Amino acid sequence: MQTGNVTTPFGRRPAVLALVKRQLQTSDTKPYRPVEKWKVFRDACEARERLGLQDRALTVLDALLTFYPESELNCDSGLVVFPSNAQLSVRAHGITGTTLRRHLAALVEAGLIQRKDSPNGKRYAHRDKGGDIEQAFGFDLSPLLARATELAILAQEVAAERLQFRRAKEALTICRRDVRKLISAAMEEGADGDWEAIEDMYVGIVSRLPRNPDRHQVEAILDEMQLLRTEILNLLENQLDSQNMDGNAVQNGCHIQNSKPKSIHELEPSSRKEQGGAVELEVAPKAVAQPLAKPEQMKAFPLSMVLKACPQISDYGPGGTISHWRELMGAAVVVRSTLGVSPSAYQEACEVMGPENAAVAMAAILERAGHINSAGGYLRDLTRRARGGEFGLGPMLMSLLRANANSDRKTG
């Protein structure tokens, strides 16, 4: 058996230290347990993108494996195959010589095979008197045996990621359908609310989805779409509850003076200390005859959505960026000081809303700071309403997302 020897390529192909390193690693970690060659090949196909290989390279690898006579890759059987380029081309479905050489080099670069060149660069084998191979020159398949476990793990990771991607796309398709049909039903049946603005938000979210998105892009759009669906359902539920109460009151002979139900885009009133202050942030409408929500039940929103709705907060993060919640909460403390919010007001907000949601509220206040007379008074007002279950971050974030989208369309 001649696997594991360090050899340099024939002719003008240079020796690369990375190639030498792989040969040494293959030689040092033997012996290996035999593995079924086609299972290793299927794992390599599954992990093709991770290995940086094209489909034609796998066709060439398939052809190489057909020249290995055993069903299992085994060190004891010798792992060097020595077909000519003409033979390889036939078994690789007529691939041309130039393309064949390019994909053989790609397989070597990916660390799936090794070259074991003869003195003259030809591929052949020396046999003993009994016909057994003593020494062979060609392509060494020992890296496939050495990396069988690694390739199996890579294949499992790729399969799991593909499944997660497919589930995310399915969930997004269902969510898009729900939102589209709910908006259409609300418009056709005359439900109260600014449904044209909500529809614009839906169109804006869909327009940000690339033609060929990756999993992370799909999941980010899914988060936004699910939030929009939740807000639509909350609005419709509040109206239905209000209608039910009105019907009960009429049946009981009670007189109730109804005002127009508040929409999802209700403007946040000014703080008690800032009469006449113009404020444009939106908050959740007060539900009719709904039990007060506990502060700890406030919904958490994806960090990517918060940063998209409140991009200015990133300027206060380390190096002008925010990559996780801890950095956002640190930036919110800096913003608190910058806007003149007292430590006690921010601490109270953290206790009532939770530290993450308080940081989001601080980021939203920063985004509309030019329209708020007293940031501290405004935060205390939001905290008071959150304690009573009358305030939610969802409409506020959706308002900012819509405002940013409109600004991008104007500047674009």
GROMACS .gro file of C-alpha atoms in nm, residues 168-169 171-173 175-176 179 201-210 213-229 302 304-305 308 398 401:
model
   41
  168ALA     CA    1  -3.918   2.932   0.643
  169LYS     CA    2  -4.032   2.976   0.282
  171ALA     CA    3  -4.423   2.986   0.660
  172LEU     CA    4  -4.364   3.307   0.462
  173THR     CA    5  -4.598   3.192   0.185
  175CYS     CA    6  -4.818   3.446   0.622
  176ARG     CA    7  -4.822   3.650   0.299
  179VAL     CA    8  -5.205   3.921   0.536
  201MET     CA    9  -4.666   4.838   0.444
  202TYR     CA   10  -4.741   4.490   0.310
  203VAL     CA   11  -4.622   4.585  -0.039
  204GLY     CA   12  -4.308   4.743   0.107
  205ILE     CA   13  -4.219   4.427   0.301
  206VAL     CA   14  -4.273   4.206  -0.003
  207SER     CA   15  -4.066   4.437  -0.226
  208ARG     CA   16  -3.762   4.392   0.001
  209LEU     CA   17  -3.757   4.018  -0.070
  210PRO     CA   18  -3.491   3.944  -0.338
  213PRO     CA   19  -3.318   3.507  -0.130
  214ASP     CA   20  -3.110   3.309   0.115
  215ARG     CA   21  -3.243   3.164   0.438
  216HIS     CA   22  -3.153   3.466   0.653
  217GLN     CA   23  -3.330   3.706   0.417
  218VAL     CA   24  -3.643   3.490   0.415
  219GLU     CA   25  -3.645   3.468   0.795
  220ALA     CA   26  -3.603   3.846   0.831
  221ILE     CA   27  -3.895   3.915   0.595
  222LEU     CA   28  -4.099   3.647   0.774
  223ASP     CA   29  -4.047   3.824   1.109
  224GLU     CA   30  -4.179   4.150   0.966
  225MET     CA   31  -4.473   3.982   0.793
  226GLN     CA   32  -4.572   3.794   1.110
  227LEU     CA   33  -4.566   4.119   1.307
  228LEU     CA   34  -4.790   4.286   1.049
  229ARG     CA   35  -5.031   3.991   1.059
  302PRO     CA   36  -3.638   4.066   1.626
  304SER     CA   37  -3.299   4.311   1.283
  305MET     CA   38  -3.645   4.464   1.268
  308LYS     CA   39  -3.437   4.865   1.048
  398MET     CA   40  -4.442   4.948   1.221
  401LEU     CA   41  -4.070   5.109   0.935
   0.00000   0.00000   0.00000
